[in-house]
XYZ file of C-alpha atoms in Angstrom:
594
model
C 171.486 142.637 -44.785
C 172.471 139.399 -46.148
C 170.645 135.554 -47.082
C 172.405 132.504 -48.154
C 170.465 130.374 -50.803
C 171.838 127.060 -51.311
C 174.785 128.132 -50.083
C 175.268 130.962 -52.237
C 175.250 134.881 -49.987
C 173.261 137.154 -51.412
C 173.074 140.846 -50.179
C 169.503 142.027 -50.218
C 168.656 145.437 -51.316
C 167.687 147.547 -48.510
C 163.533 147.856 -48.594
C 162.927 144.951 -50.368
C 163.005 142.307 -47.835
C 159.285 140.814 -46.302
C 158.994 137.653 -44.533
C 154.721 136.795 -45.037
C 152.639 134.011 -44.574
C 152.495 131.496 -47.678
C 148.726 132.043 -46.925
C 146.112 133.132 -44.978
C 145.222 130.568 -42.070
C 141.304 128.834 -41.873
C 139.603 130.549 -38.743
C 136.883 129.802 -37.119
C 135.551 126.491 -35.976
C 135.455 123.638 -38.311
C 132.721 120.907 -38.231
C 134.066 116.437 -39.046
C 130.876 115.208 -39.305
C 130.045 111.363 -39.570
C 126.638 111.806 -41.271
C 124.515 108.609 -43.058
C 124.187 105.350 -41.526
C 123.778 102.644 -44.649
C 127.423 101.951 -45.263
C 130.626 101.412 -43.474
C 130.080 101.977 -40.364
C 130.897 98.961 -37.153
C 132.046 96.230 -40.123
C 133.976 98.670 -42.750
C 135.328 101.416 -40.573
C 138.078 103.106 -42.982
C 137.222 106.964 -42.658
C 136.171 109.263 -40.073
C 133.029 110.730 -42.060
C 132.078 106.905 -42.281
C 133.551 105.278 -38.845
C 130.853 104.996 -36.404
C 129.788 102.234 -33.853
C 126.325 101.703 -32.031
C 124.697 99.683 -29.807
C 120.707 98.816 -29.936
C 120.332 100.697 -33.062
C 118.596 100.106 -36.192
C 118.149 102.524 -39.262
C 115.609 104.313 -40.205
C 114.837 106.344 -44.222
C 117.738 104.081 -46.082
C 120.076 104.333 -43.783
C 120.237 108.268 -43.010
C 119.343 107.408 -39.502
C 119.898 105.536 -36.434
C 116.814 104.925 -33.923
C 116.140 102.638 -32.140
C 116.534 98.976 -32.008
C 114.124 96.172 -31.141
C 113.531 95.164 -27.460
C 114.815 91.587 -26.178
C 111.790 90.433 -24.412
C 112.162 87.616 -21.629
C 109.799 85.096 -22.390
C 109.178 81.398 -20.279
C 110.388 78.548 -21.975
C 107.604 75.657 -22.084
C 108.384 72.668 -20.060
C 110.316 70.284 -21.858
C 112.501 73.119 -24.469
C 116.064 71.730 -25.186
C 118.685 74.128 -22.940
C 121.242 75.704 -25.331
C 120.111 73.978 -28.643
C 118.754 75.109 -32.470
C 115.263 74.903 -33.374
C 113.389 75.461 -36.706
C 109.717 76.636 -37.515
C 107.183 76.024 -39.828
C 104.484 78.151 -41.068
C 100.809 77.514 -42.106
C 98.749 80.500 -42.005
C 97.948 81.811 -39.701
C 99.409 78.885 -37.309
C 103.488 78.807 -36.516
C 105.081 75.368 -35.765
C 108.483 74.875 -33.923
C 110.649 71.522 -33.410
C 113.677 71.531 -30.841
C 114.889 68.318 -29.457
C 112.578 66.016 -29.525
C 108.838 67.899 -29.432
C 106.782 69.909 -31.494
C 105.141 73.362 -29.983
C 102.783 75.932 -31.753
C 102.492 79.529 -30.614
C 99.555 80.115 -28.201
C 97.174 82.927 -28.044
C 95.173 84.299 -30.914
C 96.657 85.094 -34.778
C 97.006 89.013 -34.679
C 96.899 89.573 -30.691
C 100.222 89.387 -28.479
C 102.643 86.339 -28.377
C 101.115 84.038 -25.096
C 103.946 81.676 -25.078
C 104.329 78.179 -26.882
C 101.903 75.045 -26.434
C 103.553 71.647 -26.911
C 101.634 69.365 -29.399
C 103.603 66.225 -29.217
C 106.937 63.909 -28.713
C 108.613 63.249 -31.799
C 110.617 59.840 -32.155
C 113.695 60.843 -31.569
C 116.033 64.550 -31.350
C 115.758 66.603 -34.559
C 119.500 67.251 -35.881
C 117.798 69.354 -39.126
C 114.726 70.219 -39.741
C 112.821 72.350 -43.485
C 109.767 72.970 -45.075
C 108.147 71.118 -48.066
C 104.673 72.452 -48.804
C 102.714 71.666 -45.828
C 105.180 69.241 -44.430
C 107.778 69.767 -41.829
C 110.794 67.502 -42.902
C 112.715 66.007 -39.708
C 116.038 64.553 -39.657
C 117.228 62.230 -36.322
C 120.325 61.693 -37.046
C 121.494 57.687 -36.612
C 118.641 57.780 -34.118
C 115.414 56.692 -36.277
C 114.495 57.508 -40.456
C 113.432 60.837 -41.527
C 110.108 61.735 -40.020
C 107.463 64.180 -41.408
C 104.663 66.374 -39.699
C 101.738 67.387 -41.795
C 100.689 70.875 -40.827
C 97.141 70.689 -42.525
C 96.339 67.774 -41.006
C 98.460 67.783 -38.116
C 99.501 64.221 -38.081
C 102.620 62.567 -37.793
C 104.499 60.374 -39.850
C 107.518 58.359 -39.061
C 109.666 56.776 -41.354
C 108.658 58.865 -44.142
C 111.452 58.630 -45.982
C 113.244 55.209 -44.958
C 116.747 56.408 -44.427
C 118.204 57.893 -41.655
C 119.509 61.593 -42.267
C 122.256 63.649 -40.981
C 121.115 66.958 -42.508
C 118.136 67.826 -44.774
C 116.858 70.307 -47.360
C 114.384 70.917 -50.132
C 113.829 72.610 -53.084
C 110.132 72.518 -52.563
C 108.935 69.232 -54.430
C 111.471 66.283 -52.918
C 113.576 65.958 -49.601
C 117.119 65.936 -49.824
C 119.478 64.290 -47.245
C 122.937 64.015 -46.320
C 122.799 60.386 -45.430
C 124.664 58.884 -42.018
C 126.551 55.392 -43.273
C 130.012 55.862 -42.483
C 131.679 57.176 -45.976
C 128.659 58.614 -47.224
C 128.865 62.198 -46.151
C 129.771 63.254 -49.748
C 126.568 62.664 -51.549
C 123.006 63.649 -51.431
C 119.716 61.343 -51.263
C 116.886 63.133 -53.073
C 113.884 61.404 -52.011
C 110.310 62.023 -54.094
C 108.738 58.587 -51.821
C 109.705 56.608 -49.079
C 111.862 54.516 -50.787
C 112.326 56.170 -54.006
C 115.754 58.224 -54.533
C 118.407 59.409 -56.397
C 121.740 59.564 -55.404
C 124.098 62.704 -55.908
C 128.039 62.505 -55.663
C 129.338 65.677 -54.584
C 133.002 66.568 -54.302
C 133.778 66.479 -50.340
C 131.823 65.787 -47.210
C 128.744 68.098 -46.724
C 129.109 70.655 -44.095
C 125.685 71.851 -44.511
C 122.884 72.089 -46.408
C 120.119 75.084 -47.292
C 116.840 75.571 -48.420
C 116.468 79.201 -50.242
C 115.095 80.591 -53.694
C 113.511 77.030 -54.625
C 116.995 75.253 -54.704
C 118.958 73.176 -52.678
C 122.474 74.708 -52.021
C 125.078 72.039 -50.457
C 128.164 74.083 -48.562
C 131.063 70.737 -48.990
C 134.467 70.639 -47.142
C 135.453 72.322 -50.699
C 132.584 74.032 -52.874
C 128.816 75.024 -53.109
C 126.851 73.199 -55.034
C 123.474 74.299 -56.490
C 120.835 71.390 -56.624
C 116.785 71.084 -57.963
C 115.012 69.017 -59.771
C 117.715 65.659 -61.132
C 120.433 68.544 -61.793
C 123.190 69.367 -59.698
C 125.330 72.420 -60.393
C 128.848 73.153 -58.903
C 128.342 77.015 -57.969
C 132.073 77.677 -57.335
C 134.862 76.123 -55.243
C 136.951 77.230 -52.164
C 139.926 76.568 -49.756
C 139.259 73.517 -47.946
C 137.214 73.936 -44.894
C 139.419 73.372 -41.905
C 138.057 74.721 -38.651
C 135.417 72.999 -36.292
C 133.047 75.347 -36.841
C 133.483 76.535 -40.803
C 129.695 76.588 -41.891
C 128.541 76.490 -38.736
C 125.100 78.035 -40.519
C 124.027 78.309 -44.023
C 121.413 81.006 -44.270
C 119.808 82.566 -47.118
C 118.734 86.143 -47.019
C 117.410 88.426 -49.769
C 119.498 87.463 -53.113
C 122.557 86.148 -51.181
C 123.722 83.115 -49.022
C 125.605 83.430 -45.610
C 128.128 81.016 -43.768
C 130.440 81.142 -40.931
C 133.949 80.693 -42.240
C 137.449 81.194 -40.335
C 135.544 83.135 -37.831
C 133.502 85.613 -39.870
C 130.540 86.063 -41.821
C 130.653 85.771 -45.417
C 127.990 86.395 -48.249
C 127.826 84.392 -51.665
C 125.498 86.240 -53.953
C 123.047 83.529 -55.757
C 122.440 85.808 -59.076
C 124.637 87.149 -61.553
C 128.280 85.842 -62.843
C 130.492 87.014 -60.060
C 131.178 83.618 -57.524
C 132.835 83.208 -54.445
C 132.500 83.887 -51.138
C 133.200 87.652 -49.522
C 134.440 88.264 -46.049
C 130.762 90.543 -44.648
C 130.104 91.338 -41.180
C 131.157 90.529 -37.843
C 133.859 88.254 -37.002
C 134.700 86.253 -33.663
C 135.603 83.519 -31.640
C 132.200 81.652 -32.529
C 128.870 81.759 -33.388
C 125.524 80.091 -32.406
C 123.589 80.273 -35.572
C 121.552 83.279 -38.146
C 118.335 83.599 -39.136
C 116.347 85.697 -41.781
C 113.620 87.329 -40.015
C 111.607 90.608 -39.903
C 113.874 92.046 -43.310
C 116.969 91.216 -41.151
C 119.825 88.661 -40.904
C 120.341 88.085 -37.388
C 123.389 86.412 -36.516
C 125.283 86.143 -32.741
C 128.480 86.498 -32.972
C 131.212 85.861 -29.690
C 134.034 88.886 -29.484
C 136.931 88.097 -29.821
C 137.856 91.329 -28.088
C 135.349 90.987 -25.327
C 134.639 87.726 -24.974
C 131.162 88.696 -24.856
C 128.487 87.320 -27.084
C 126.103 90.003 -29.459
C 123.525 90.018 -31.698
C 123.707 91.152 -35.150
C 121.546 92.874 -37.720
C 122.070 93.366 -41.609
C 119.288 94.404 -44.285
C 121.522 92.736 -46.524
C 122.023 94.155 -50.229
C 119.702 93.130 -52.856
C 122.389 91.921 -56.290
C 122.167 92.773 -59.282
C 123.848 91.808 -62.697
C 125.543 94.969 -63.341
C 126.319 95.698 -59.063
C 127.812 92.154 -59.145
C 129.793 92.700 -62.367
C 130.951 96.355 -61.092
C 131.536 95.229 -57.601
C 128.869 97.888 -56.614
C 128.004 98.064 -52.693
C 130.281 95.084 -51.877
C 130.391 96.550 -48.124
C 127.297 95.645 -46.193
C 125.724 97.422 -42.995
C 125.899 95.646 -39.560
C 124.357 96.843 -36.586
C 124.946 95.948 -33.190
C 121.338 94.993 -32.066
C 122.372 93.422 -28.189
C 125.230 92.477 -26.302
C 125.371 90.685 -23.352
C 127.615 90.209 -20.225
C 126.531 86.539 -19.112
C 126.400 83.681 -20.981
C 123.973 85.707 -23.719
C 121.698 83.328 -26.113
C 121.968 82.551 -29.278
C 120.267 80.062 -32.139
C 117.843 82.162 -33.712
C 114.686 80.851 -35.342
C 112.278 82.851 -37.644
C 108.894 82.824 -36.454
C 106.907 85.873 -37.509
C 103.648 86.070 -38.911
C 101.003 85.037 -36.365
C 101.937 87.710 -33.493
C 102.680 91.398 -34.139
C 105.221 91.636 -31.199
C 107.082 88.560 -32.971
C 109.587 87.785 -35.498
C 112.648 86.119 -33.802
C 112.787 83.734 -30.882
C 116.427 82.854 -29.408
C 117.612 80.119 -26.414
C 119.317 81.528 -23.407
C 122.462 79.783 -23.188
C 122.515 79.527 -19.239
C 119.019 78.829 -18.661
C 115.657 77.713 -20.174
C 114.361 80.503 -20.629
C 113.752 82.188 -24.386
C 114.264 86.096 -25.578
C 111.403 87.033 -28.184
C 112.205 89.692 -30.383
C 110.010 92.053 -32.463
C 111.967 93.596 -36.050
C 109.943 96.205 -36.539
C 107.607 98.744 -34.934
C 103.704 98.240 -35.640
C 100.792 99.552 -34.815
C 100.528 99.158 -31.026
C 103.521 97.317 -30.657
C 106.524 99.576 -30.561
C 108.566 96.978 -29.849
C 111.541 99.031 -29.218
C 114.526 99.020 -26.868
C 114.770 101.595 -23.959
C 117.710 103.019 -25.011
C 120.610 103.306 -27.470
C 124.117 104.669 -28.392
C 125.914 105.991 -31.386
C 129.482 107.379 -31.137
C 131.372 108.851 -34.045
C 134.862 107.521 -34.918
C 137.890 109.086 -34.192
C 137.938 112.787 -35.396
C 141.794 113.602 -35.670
C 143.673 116.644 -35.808
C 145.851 115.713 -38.488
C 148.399 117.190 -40.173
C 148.443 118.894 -36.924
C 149.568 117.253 -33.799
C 147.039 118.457 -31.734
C 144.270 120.831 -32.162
C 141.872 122.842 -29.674
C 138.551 121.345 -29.680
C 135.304 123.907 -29.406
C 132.787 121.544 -28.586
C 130.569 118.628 -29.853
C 127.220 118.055 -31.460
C 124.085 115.881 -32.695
C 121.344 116.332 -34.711
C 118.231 114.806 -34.550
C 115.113 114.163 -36.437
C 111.670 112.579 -36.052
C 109.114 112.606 -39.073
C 106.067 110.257 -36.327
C 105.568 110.296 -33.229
C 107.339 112.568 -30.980
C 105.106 111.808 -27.803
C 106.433 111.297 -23.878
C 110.189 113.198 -24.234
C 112.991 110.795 -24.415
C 116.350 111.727 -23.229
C 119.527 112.632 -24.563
C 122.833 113.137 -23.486
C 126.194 114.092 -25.448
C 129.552 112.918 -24.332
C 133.057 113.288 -25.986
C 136.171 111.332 -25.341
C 140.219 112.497 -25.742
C 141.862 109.470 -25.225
C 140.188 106.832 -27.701
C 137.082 105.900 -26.203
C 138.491 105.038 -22.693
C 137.361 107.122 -20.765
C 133.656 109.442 -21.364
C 133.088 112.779 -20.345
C 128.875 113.577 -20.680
C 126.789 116.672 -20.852
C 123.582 117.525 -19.201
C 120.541 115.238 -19.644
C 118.210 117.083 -22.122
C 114.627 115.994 -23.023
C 113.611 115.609 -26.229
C 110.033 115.358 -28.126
C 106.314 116.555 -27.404
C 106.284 117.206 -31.201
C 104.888 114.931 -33.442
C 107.922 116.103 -35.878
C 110.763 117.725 -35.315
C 114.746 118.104 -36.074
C 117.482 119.490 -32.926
C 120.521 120.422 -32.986
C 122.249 119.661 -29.519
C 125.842 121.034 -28.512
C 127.640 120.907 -25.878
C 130.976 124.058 -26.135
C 133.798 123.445 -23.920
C 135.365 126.548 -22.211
C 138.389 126.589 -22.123
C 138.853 124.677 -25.579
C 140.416 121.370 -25.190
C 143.502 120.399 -26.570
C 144.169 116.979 -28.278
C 145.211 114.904 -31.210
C 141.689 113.138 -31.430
C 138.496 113.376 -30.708
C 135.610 110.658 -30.343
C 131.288 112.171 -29.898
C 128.974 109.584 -28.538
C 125.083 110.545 -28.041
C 123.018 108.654 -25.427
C 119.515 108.091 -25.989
C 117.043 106.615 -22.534
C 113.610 106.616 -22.153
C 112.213 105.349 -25.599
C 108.904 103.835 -25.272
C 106.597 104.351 -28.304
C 108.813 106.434 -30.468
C 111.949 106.914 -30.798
C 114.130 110.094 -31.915
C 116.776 109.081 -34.978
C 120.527 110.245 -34.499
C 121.494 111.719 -38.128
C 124.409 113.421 -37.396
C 127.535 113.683 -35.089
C 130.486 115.951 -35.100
C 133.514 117.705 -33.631
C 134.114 121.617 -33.712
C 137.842 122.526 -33.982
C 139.060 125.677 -33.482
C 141.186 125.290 -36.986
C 141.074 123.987 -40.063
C 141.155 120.286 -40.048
C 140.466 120.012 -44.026
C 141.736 116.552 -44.651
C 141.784 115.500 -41.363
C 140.343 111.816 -40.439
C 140.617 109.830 -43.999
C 138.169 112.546 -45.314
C 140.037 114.505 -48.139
C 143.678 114.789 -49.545
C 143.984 118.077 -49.555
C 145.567 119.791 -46.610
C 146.476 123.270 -45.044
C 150.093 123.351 -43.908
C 151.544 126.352 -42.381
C 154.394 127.770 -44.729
C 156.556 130.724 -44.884
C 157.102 132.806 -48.040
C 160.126 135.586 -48.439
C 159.673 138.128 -51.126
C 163.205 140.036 -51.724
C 165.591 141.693 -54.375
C 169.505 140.831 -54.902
C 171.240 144.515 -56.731
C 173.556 143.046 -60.008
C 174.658 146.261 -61.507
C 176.633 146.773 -59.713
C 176.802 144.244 -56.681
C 176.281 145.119 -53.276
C 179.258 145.149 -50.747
C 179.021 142.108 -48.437
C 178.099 142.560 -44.753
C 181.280 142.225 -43.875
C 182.356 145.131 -46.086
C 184.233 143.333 -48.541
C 183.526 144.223 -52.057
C 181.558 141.027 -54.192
C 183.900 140.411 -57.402
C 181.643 137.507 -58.562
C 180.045 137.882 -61.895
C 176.606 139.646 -61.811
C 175.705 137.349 -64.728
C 176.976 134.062 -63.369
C 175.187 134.329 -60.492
C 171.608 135.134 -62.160
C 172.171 132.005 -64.416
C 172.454 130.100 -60.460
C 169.455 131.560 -59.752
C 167.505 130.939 -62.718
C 169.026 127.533 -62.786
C 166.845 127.164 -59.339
C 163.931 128.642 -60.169
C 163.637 125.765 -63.004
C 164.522 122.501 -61.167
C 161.878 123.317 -58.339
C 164.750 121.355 -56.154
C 164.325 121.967 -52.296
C 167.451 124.521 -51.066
C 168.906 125.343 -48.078
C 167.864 128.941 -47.351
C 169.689 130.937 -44.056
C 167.281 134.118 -42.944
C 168.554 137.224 -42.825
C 168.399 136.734 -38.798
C 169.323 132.919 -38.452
C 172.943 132.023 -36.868
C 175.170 130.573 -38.844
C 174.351 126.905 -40.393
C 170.762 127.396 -39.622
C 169.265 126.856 -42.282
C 165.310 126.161 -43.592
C 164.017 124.367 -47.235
C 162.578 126.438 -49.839
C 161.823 126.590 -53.287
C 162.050 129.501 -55.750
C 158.622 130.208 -56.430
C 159.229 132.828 -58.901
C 161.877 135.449 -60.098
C 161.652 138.831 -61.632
C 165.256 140.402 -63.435
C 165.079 144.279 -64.071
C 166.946 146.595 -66.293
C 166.875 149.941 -65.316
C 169.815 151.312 -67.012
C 171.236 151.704 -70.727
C 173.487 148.358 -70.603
C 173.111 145.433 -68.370
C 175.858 146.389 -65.893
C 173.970 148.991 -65.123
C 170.828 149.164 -61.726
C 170.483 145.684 -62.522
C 168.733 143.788 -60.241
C 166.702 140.011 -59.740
C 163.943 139.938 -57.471
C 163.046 136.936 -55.718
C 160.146 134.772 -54.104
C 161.061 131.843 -51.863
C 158.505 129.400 -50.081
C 159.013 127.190 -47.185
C 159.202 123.440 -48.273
C-alpha cells in the first residue's frame, strides 16, 4: 500500500492506514433568526440577522417588535383646498389652524372627540409660498404676490402687510420673522424683521434653498452651507458640495435633536448638538419626494421608488444625539419603516396637526384628487387607529459555505403584553428564489388572550433544497389590537454557522489521514523494488513539511495516477523501537484536507 506526499512515495505500514472525518458534522436543524426591529433593517440591510423589510409596520418595546402601523383614513377635502400642494398648521390650544393656497381652515368638531373635517375661516390675500409660527401669530409669505401677512390666533384677526416686504420663504426663531426676500439678486441674504419696517439684513454665502424653524433658531440650508441664525448672530454650521439638483432641499425638517433635507435623492440628517457637522446619507432614497413632517414622535417623509415607481410613506423615531454618541459615531444608522405604499398617484405633503383630535396627528393631499388622508401615530384610548393588516419578511437566509442546503421549515414568534381581543390572522410564507415568487401556509387565528407569546411553524416534507431562503409573516384582521412579530427564521437541516453575514466562523467538510511510513529498514515499493533512499533524508522531508504548514499535493492510497488532493501535515510522531536508529524505525503521520 503506497501514498505520494508532495510528490515523494511513501509505503505505508500495513494496519496503520485510516482515512476519518477532520470532524464530526453539526446535525440537526439549525435556526437564522432575524430577531429586533430598532436598527438596520429596510435602510441599512448588511446582515441576515439584521435584513428585514415591512410594510404597515411600526415598533413596539424599543424596537423588539413590529405591530402594526397607523391606518390612512380617507377624509373630504373642504371646498376650496389647493389639489396637490403643501400646507402648514398652527396651534393654539386647544384650536388647530391650517393655511394652503390662499385660505385659512380650523379643524371642526369638539377638542378631545373625533376629527369632523376642516371649517374654512377666511381668504387670505394672496397664495402662501411659506408659512411658521411666532407666538400666537401665523407668519405668511406670498411670494412676489403681496408683503408678508400675519394671522393672530388669539384674536383671530388678520393682518396684511405686516411686515412690508414681500417674502420668498420665512422662518423664526420665536421673537422676529425672518425672510428670504424676492428682488432679483437677493436670494443670498436674510431680512430679520422685529416691526413692519424695521430689519436687519444678513449676507449669507449662496442663494437660500430653504429655511427652518426648530429648537428656537433659525437654520438657513444655502446652495452651499447651513447656517445657524437667532437673535443679531448668524453662525455658519458647516459647509457642503454645492447643491445641484432641482429638488436638493426640497424640505428642511427638524425632528428630535437633528435636522432633515432631501439631497441627491435621499434623506439626510444633520445633528444640531455636539461637535460632529455635516450631513449623513439616513433613510430612504428615490426619484423624488413631496415633503416630511414631525408628527406623533415620527418623521414622516414620502418618498417615490426608484425601483417601483411607486410613491410610500415613511416613518423614523429618529435618534436622540448626544456629545459622546456624536463624538463616537454611536447609532449613526437610523430605523425606517415602511408605513404605506401606494399604486396610483399616492399623496404626499404632510402637515403636523395633532393635538385637538385623538384620531389625528398627520394630514396629507392626494395627489390625483382633492381629497385628504388623515393619519393617527399612535394608538389611544378608543382610537386604535391601526391598519388592517401588515407584513414582515426576513432577509435572505443563505446556505453558505454550502451551495445549497435542505430547508426544514419556517417560523414566527409572536407576542402581545394588551389586548389580545377578536383573533387576528396570521399566515407564514417562505420564498426560494429571492422574493419572487411566495409560497403561504394555512391561515391561523391568533388572540382571545389578553397576553400571550406563539410560536408558529410551518415544516416542509420533503425538505427543500436551495441556496437561500426568504420567511415573510402576514398579519389581517387587526382592529383594536394588534399582535407584534418578534421573530422570524429558517430551519436547515445542517449547520449554517456563519451563514448570511452572521459570524466568521465556518464548518467546512475536511478529510484527515492518520498513517505510519517503516524507516528501519524501508519498506519494498509496490512495485517490488527495494527503496535505497536514505531513511534519514527522507524524515528531514517530512519534518521539513510538518514546519512550513505549506499546502502539498497528497495521492490516496486508492487515487489513479496524478490525482491528487491538498493537505497539510498536521502533526508527526518518529519512533525508535530498536537499539540504533536503523533499526524498527518508523514516522507516523497526520494529514488534513486543505
Amino acid at each position: 500500500m503506497e501514498v505520494e506526499l508532495a510528490g515523494l512515495p511513501l509505503v505505508v505500514l500495513p494496519g496503520t492506514y485510516r482515512r476519518e472525518s477532520e470532524s464530526r458534522r453539526p446535525t440537526g436543524p439549525v435556526r437564522l433568526a432575524v430577531r429586533g426591529f430598532a436598527s438596520g433593517g429596510q435602510a441599512l440591510q448588511r446582515a441576515a440577522d439584521r435584513y428585514w423589510q415591512a410594510l404597515g409596520a411600526l415598533p413596539v418595546w424599543e424596537g423588539q417588535g413590529l405591530a402594526a402601523g397607523p391606518a390612512l383614513r380617507a377624509v373630504g377635502a373642504p371646498a376650496n383646498w389647493p389639489l396637490a400642494s403643501p400646507a402648514w398648521s398652527g396651534i393654539l390650544a386647544p384650536e388647530v389652524h391650517l393655511v394652503a393656497g390662499s385660505r385659512q381652515w380650523r379643524q371642526a368638531g369638539s377638542p378631545g372627540g373625533p376629527f369632523a373635517g376642516l371649517a374654512e375661516v377666511r381668504t387670505l390675500a394672496a397664495t402662501v409660498s411659506d408659512a411658521c409660527q411666532m407666538g400666537t401669530r401665523l407668519l405668511l409669505a406670498h411670494g412676489t404676490a403681496t408683503q408678508v401677512s400675519s394671522i393672530d390666533l388669539a384674536a383671530g384677526s388678520y393682518t396684511t402687510g405686516y411686515y412690508q416686504a414681500t417674502a420668498r420663504l420665512i422662518a423664526t426663531d420665536g421673537q422676529a420673522g425672518y425672510l428670504v426676500p424676492t428682488a432679483t439678486g437677493q436670494d443670498d441674504r436674510l431680512l430679520r424683521y422685529t416691526a413692519a419696517t424695521t430689519s436687519t439684513t444678513f449676507l449669507l454665502d449662496a442663494p437660500v434653498r430653504r429655511l427652518a424653524s426648530h429648537a428656537g433658531f433659525v437654520w438657513a440650508l444655502t446652495r452651499t452651507a447651513l447656517w445657524r441664525l437667532k437673535g443679531t448672530t448668524a453662525e455658519l454650521l458647516f459647509t457642503h458640495p454645492p447643491l445641484l439638483a432641482e429638488d436638493d432641499g426640497a424640505f428642511l425638517v427638524g425632528h428630535g435633536t437633528a435636522l432633515y433635507t432631501w439631497l441627491a435623492g435621499r434623506v439626510h440628517r444633520a445633528d444640531t448638538t455636539g461637535t460632529v457637522r455635516g450631513w449623513t446619507p439616513t433613510g430612504p432614497s428615490g426619484l423624488a419626494t413631496r415633503g416630511a413632517a414631525s408628527a406623533g414622535g415620527y418623521l414622516w417623509v414620502t418618498v417615490q421608488d426608484s425601483a417601483s415607481g411607486r410613491w410610500q410613506l415613511w416613518a423614523t423615531p429618529g435618534r436622540l444625539a448626544s456629545l459622546q454618541g456624536l463624538a463616537l459615531d454611536w447609532e449613526k444608522a437610523e430605523p425606517w419603516y415602511l408605513v404605506e405604499e401606494w399604486a396610483d398617484a399616492g399623496a404626499g405633503w404632510p402637515v403636523a396637526v395633532g393635538g385637538r383630535h385623538p384620531d389625528l396627528d398627520l394630514l396629507l393631499g392626494r395627489a390625483s384628487s382633492s381629497g385628504l388622508l388623515a393619519l393617527q401615530a399612535l394608538p389611544r384610548p378608543g382610537y386604535p387607529g391601526r391598519r388592517a393588516s401588515f407584513q414582515v419578511a426576513s432577509g435572505l437566509l443563505t446556505a453558505l459555505p454550502a451551495a445549497r442546503l435542505p430547508w426544514l421549515g419556517v417560523g414566527t414568534a409572536l407576542a402581545w403584553l394588551d389586548g389580545g381581543g377578536t383573533p387576528v390572522s396570521v399566515q407564514l410564507g417562505w420564498s426560494l428564489d429571492a422574493g419572487s415568487s411566495w409560497s403561504w401556509g394555512p391561515a391561523r387565528a391568533v388572540g382571545g388572550t389578553p397576553r400571550g407569546f406563539l410560536v408558529l411553524e410551518e415544516r416542509f416534507a420533503p425538505p427543500l433544497e436551495a441556496a437561500a431562503l426568504q420567511v415573510q409573516v402576514a398579519v389581517s384582521g387587526v382592529s383594536d389590537w394588534s399582535p407584534a412579530v418578534v421573530g422570524l427564521w429558517g430551519l436547515g437541516a445542517t449547520s449554517a454557522t456563519g451563514g448570511s453575514g452572521a459570524s466568521e466562523s465556518q464548518w467546512l467538510p475536511r478529510r484527515r489521514w492518520r498513517l505510519a511510513v517503516q524507516l528501519g529498514p524501508l519498506l519494498p515499493r509496490a512495485d517490488g523494488a527495494q527503496d535505497t533512499r536514505d531513511p534519514t533524508l527522507l524524515a528531514g522531508l517530512l519534518w521539513d513539511a510538518w514546519r512550513s504548514g505549506a499546502p502539498l499535493a497528497f495521492r490516496d492510497v486508492d487515487a489513479p495516477s496524478g490525482a491528487t488532493v491538498l493537505v497539510q501535515v498536521a502533526a508527526l510522531e518518529e519512533r525508535l523501537g530498536g537499539v540504533t536508529p536503523a533499526e524498527a524505525r518508523r514516522l507516523e503521520l497526520e494529514l488534513v484536507e486543505v
